CSV table of C-alpha atoms in Angstrom, one decimal:
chain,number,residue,atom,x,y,z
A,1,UNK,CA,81.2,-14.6,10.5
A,2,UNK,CA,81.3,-13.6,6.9
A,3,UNK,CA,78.8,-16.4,5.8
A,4,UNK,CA,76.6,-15.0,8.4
A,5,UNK,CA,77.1,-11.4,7.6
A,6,UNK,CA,76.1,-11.9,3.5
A,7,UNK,CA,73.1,-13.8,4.9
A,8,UNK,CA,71.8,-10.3,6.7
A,9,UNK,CA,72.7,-8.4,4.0
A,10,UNK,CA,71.0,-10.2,1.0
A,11,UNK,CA,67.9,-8.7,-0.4
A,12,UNK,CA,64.7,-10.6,-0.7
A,13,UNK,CA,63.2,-10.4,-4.2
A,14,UNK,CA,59.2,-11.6,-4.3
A,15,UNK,CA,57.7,-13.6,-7.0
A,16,UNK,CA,55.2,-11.4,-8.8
A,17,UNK,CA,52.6,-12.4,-11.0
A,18,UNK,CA,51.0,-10.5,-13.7
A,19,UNK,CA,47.6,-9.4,-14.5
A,20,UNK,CA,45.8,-8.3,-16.9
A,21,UNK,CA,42.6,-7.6,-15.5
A,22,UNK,CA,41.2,-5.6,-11.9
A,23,UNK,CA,38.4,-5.6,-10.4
A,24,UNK,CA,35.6,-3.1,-11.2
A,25,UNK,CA,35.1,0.0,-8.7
A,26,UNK,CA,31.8,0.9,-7.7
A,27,UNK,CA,31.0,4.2,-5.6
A,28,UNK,CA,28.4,3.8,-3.3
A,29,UNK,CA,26.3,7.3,-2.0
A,30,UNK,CA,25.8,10.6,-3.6
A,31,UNK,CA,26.5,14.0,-2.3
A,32,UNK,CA,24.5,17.0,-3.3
A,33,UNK,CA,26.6,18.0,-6.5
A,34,UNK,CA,26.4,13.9,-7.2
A,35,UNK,CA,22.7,14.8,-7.2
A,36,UNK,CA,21.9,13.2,-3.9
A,37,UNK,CA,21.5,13.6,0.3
A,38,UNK,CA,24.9,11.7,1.6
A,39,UNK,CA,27.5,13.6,3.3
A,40,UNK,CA,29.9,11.3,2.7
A,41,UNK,CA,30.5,8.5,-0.6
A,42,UNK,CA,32.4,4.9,-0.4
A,43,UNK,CA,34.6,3.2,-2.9
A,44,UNK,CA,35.1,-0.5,-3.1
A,45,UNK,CA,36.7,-2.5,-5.6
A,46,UNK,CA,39.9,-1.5,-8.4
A,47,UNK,CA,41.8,-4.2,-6.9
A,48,UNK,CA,44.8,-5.3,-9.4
A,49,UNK,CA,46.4,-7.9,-7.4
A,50,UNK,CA,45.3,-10.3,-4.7
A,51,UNK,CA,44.1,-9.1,-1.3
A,52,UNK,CA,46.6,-7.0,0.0
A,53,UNK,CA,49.8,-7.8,-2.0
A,54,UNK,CA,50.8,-4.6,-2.8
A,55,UNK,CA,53.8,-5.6,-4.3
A,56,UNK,CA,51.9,-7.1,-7.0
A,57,UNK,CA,49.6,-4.3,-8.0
A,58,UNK,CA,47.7,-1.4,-6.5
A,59,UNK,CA,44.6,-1.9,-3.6
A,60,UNK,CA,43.0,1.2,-4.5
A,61,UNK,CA,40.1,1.0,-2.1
A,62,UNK,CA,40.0,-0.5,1.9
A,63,UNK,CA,37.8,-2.9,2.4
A,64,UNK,CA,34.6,-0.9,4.9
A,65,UNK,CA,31.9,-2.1,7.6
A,66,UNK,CA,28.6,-1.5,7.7
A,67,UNK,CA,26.0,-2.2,10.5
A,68,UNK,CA,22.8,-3.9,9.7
A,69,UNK,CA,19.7,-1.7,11.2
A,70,UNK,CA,16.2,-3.6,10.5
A,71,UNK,CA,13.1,-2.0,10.5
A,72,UNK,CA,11.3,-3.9,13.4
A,73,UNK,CA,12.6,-5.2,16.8
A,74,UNK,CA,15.1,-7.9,15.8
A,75,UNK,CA,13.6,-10.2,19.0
A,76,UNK,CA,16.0,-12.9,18.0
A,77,UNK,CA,19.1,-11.3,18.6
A,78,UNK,CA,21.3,-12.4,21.7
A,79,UNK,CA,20.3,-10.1,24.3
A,80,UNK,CA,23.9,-8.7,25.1
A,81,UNK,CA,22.8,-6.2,21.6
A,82,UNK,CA,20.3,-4.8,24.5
A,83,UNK,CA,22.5,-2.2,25.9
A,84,UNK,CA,24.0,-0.9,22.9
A,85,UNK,CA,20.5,-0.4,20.8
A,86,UNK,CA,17.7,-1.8,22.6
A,87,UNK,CA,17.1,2.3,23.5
A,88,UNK,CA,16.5,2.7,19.5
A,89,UNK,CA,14.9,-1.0,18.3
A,90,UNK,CA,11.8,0.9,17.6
A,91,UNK,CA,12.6,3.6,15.8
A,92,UNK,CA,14.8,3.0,12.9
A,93,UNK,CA,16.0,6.0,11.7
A,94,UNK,CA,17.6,6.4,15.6
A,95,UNK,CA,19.0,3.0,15.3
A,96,UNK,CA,20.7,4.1,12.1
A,97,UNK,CA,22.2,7.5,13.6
A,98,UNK,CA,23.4,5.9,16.5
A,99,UNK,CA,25.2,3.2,14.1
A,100,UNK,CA,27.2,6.1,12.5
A,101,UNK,CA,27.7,8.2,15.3
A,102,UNK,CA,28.8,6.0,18.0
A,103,UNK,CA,30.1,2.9,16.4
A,104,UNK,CA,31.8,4.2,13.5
A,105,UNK,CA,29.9,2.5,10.4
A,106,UNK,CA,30.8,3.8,7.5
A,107,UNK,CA,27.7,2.4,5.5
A,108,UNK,CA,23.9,1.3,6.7
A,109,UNK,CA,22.7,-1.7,6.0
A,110,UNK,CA,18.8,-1.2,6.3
A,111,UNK,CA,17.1,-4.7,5.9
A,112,UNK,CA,13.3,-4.7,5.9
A,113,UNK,CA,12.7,-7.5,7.5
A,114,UNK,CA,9.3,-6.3,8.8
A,115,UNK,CA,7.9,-6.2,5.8
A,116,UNK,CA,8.2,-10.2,5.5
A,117,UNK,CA,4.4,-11.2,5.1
A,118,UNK,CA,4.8,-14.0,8.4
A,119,UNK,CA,6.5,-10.8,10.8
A,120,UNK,CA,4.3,-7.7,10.1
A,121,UNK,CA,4.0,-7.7,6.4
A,122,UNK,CA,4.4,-4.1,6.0
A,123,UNK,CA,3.7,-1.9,3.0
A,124,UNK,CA,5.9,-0.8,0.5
A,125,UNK,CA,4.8,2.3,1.6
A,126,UNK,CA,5.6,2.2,5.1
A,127,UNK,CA,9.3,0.8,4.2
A,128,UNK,CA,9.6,4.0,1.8
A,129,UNK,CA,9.0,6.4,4.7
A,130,UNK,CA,11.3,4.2,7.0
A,131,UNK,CA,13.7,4.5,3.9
A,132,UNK,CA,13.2,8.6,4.0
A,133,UNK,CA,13.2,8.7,7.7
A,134,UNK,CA,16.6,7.1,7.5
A,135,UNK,CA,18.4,9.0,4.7
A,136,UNK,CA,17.4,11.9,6.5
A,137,UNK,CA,19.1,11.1,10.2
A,138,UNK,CA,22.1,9.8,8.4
A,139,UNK,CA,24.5,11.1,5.7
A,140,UNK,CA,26.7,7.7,5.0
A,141,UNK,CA,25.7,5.6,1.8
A,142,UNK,CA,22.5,2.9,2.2
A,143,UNK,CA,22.4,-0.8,1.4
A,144,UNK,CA,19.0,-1.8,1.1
A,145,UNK,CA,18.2,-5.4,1.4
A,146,UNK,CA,14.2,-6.5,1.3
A,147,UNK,CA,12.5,-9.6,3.2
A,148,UNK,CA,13.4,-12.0,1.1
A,149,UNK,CA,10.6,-13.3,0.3
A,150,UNK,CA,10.5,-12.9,-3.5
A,151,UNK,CA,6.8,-11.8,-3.9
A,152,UNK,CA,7.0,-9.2,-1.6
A,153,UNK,CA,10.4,-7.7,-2.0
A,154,UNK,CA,9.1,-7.9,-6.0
A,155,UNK,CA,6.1,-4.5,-5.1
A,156,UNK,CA,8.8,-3.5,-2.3
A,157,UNK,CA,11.7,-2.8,-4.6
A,158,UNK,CA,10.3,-0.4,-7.0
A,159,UNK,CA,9.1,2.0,-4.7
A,160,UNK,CA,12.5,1.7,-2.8
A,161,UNK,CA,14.2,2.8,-6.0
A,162,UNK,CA,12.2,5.8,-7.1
A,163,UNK,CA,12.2,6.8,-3.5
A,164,UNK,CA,15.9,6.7,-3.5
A,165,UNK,CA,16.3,8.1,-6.4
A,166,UNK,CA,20.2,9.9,-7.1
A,167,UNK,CA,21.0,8.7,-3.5
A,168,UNK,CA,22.9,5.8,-5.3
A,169,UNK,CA,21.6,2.8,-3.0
A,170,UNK,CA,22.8,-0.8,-3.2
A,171,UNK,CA,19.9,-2.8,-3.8
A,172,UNK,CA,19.4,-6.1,-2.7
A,173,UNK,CA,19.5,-9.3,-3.2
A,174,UNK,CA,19.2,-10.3,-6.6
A,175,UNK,CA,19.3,-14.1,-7.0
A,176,UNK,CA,18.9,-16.5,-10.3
A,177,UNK,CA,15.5,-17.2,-9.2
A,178,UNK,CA,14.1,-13.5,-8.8
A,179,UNK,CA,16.8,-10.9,-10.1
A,180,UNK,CA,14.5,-9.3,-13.0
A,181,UNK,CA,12.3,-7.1,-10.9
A,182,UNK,CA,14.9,-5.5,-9.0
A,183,UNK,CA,17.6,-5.0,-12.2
A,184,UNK,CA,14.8,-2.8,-13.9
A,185,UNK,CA,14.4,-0.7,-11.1
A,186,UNK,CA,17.8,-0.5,-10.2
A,187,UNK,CA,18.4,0.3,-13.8
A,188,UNK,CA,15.6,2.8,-13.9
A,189,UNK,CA,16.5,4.9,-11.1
A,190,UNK,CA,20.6,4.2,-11.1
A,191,UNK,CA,21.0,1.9,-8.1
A,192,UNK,CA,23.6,-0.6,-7.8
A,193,UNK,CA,22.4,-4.1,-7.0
A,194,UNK,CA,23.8,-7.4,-5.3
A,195,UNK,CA,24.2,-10.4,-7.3
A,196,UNK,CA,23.9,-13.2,-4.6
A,197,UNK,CA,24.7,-17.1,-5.0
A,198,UNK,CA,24.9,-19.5,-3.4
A,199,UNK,CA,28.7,-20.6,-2.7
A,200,UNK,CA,29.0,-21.5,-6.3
A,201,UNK,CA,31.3,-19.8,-8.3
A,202,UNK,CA,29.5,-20.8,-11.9
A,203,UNK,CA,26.3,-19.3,-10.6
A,204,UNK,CA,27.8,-16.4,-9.2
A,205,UNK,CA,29.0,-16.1,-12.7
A,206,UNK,CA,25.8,-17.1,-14.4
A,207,UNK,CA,24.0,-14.2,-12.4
A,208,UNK,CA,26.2,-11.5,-13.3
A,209,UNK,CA,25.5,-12.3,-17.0
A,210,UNK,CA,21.9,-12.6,-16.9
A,211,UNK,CA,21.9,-9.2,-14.9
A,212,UNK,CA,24.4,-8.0,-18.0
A,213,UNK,CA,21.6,-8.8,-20.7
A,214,UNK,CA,18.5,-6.4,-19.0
A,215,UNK,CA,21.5,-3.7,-20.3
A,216,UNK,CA,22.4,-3.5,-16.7
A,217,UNK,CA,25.9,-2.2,-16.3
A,218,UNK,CA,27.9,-5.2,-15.3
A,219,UNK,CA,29.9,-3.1,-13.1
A,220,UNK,CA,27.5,-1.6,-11.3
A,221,UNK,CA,26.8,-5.1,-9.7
A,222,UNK,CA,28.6,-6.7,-5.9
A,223,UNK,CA,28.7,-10.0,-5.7
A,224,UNK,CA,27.5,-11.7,-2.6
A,225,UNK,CA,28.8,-15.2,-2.9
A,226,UNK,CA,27.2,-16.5,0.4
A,227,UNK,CA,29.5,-16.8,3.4
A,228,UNK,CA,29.8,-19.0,6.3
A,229,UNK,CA,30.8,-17.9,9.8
A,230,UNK,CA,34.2,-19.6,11.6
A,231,UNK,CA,33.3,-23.1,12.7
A,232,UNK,CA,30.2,-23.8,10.1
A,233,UNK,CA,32.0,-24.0,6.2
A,234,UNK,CA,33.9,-20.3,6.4
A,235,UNK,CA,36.4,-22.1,3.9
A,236,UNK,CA,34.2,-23.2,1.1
A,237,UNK,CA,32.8,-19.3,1.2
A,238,UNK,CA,36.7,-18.5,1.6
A,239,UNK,CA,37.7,-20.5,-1.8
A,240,UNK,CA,34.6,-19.4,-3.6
A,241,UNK,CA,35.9,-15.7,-2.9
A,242,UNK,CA,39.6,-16.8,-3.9
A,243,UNK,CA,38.4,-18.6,-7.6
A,244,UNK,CA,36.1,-15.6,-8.1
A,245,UNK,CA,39.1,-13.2,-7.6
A,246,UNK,CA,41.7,-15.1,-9.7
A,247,UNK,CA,39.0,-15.4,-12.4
A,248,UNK,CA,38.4,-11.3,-11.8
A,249,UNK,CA,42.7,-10.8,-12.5
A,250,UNK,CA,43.3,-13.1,-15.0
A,251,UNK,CA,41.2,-11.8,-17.3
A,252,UNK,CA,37.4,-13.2,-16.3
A,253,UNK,CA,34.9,-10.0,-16.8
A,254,UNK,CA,31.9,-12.2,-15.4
A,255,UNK,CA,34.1,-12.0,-12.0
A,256,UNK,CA,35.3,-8.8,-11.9
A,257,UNK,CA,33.3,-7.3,-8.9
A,258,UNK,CA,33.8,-6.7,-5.3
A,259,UNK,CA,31.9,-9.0,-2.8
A,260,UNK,CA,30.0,-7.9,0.0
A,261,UNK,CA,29.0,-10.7,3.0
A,262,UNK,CA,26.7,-10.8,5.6
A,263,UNK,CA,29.4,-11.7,8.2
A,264,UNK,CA,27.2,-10.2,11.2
A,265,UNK,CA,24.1,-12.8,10.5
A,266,UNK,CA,26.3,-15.6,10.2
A,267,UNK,CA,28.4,-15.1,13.0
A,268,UNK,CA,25.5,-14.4,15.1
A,269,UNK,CA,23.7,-17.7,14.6
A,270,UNK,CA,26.4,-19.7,15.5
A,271,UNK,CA,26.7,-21.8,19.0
A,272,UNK,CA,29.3,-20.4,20.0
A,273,UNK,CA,28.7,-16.8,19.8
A,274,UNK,CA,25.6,-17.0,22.0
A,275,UNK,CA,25.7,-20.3,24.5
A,276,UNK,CA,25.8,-18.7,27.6
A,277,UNK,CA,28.9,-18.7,29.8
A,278,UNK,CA,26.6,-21.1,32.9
A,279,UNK,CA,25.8,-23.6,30.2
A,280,UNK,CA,29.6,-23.4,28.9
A,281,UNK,CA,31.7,-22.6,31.9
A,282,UNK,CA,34.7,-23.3,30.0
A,283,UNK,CA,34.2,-21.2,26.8
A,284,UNK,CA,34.2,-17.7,28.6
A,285,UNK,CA,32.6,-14.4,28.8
A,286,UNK,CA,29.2,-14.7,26.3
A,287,UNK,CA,29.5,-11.4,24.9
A,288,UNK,CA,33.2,-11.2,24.3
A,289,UNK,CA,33.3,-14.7,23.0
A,290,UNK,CA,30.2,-13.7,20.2
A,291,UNK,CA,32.6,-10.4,19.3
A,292,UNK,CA,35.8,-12.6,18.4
A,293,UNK,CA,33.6,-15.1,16.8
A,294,UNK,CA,32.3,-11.8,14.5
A,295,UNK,CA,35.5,-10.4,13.9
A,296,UNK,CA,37.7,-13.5,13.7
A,297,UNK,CA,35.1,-14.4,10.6
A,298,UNK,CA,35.5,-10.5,9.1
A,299,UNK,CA,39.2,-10.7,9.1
A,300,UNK,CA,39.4,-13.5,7.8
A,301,UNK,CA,36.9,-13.3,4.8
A,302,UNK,CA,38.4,-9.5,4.0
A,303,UNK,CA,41.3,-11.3,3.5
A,304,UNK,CA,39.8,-13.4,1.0
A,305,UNK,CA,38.6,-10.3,-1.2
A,306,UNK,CA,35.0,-9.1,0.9
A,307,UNK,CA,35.0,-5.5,0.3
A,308,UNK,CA,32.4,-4.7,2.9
A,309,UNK,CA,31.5,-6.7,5.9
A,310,UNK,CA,28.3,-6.3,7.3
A,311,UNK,CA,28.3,-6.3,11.3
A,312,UNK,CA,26.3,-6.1,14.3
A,313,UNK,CA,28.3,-5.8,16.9
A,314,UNK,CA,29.4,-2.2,17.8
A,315,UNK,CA,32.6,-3.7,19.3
A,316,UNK,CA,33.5,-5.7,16.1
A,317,UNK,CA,33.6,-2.5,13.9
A,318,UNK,CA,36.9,-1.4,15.7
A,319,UNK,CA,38.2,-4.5,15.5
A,320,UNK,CA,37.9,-5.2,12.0
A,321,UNK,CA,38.5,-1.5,11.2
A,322,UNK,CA,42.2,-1.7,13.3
A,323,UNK,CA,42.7,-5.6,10.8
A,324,UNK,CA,41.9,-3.3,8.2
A,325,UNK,CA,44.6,-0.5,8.5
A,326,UNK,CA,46.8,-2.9,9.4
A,327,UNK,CA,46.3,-5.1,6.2
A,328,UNK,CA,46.5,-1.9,4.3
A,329,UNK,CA,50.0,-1.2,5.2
A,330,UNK,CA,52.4,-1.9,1.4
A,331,UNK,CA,54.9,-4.7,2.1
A,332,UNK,CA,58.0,-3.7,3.0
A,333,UNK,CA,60.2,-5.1,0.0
């Protein structure tokens, strides 16, 4: 009885390690006395420990969700996205509004995917009044993210930036092939960018330097290391993140950023977030089973270090926002 007593009364001492580095902070948004249009700002990053071990150091900032918004019809989506924006597809600025004020997002990711030369090739101009159209229906902070196809997001990205000028955007993507163009006008009208590689963790740092020398502000830069959704690879994205973050707190300045992922596009392509429940009897309820799929892969990549998860699924932001409190609950030691 006494051995068992001493055991319940013992204290538990964690191991803590040091650090002697954090992760940079980056505000996203601008209000009016910030010299911009948003109502509200976000803060990601200042991390001094390891996801969520608030023994080891302070977690200054939650990790937040955005929902993707494109400027066209996205006709390959699963059609259980229908009933929750097929009202708004065509107008964007709607889409956006109804992202903030229905479903929670906190940020908009605005991807211009119509302005890909092979699915409308639209101006730069039209994607700067789609750009103004949406800053005006919604007061959250903007991530911006062109075609992709390096040509075109090259004239896109200029006029983006001077139209969004003191509004504080994040700009992207920025890759080792095509990252010059949209550094200078990120630098020239005080954007911050996204530094994306491709699950490699000495590109990811390679980028992030060669952003440094245009006299970029390092710190200014989120890394998107490339994710994978559960089922296809999520763990080599999941290790990248962890090697980038141990670099970041042991003293790696080339690391020090917070990381952004695309978690709604990835989970979303996946088999087994769209098969239909008559092909697969046995897998369940479509819908449902594409939600888990989403959040299952946000949970578990925030846990890796993503500081903001892209969505689509209306359903998914309260789930990952409910992980997210919870995670950001201080150990009890």
């Amino acid at each position: 009885m006494k051995i068992l007593e001493r055991r319940v009364i013992m204290a538990f001492t964690p191991l803590k390690e040091k650090y002697r580095n954090k992760v940079a902070q980056i505000t996203l948004g601008a209000t009016a006395d910030q010299g911009g249009t948003r109502t509200s700002t976000v803060t990601i990053g200042g991390e001094e420990a390891l996801p969520f071990l608030h023994f080891e150091g302070t977690i200054a900032n939650k990790p937040v969700v955005a929902l993707e918004v494109w400027d066209i019809a996205p006709t390959e989506w699963n059609s259980c996205f229908d009933q929750y924006y097929g009202d708004v597809y065509n107008d964007t600025a709607a889409w956006a509004k109804k992202c903030v004020e229905e479903y929670g997002a906190e940020v908009i990711c605005l991807r211009f995917k119509g302005a890909d030369p092979d699915l409308g090739d639209k101006s730069p101009e039209d994607c700067v009044a789609t750009l103004k159209a949406v800053l005006g229906a919604v007061g959250v902070p903007l991530i911006v993210l062109g075609c992709g196809k390096y040509e075109k997001d090259n004239a896109l990205f200029p006029a983006i930036a001077e139209a969004g000028e003191g509004e504080n955007l994040l700009l992207g993507v920025g890759e080792q092939e095509n990252y010059k163009t949209l550094t200078a006008a990120a630098l020239g009208y005080k954007h911050a960018i996204i530094a994306q590689s491709p699950i490699d963790i000495n590109i990811a740092k390679q980028l992030n330097i060669l952003i440094g020398e245009m006299n970029f502000d390092t710190s200014r830069i989120v890394m998107d290391p490339t994710i994978a959704s559960l089922g296809y690879g999520i763990e080599y994205g999941y290790s990248i993140m962890q090697r980038a973050r141990f670099g970041a707190l042991t003293g790696d300045k080339a690391m020090a950023n917070p990381m952004i992922g695309n978690v709604g596009f990835e989970a979303w392509r996946a088999k087994e977030a769209n098969a239909s429940q008559e092909d697969f009897p046995g897998w369940g309820d479509q819908e449902t089973r594409g939600i888990m799929w989403e959040a299952t892969t946000a949970t578990a990549l925030i846990s890796a270090g993503l500081g903001i998860a892209v969505l689509r699924h209306p359903k998914t932001v309260a789930l990952v926002k409910k992980s997210i409190d919870a995670l950001m609950v201080p150990s009890a030691y």
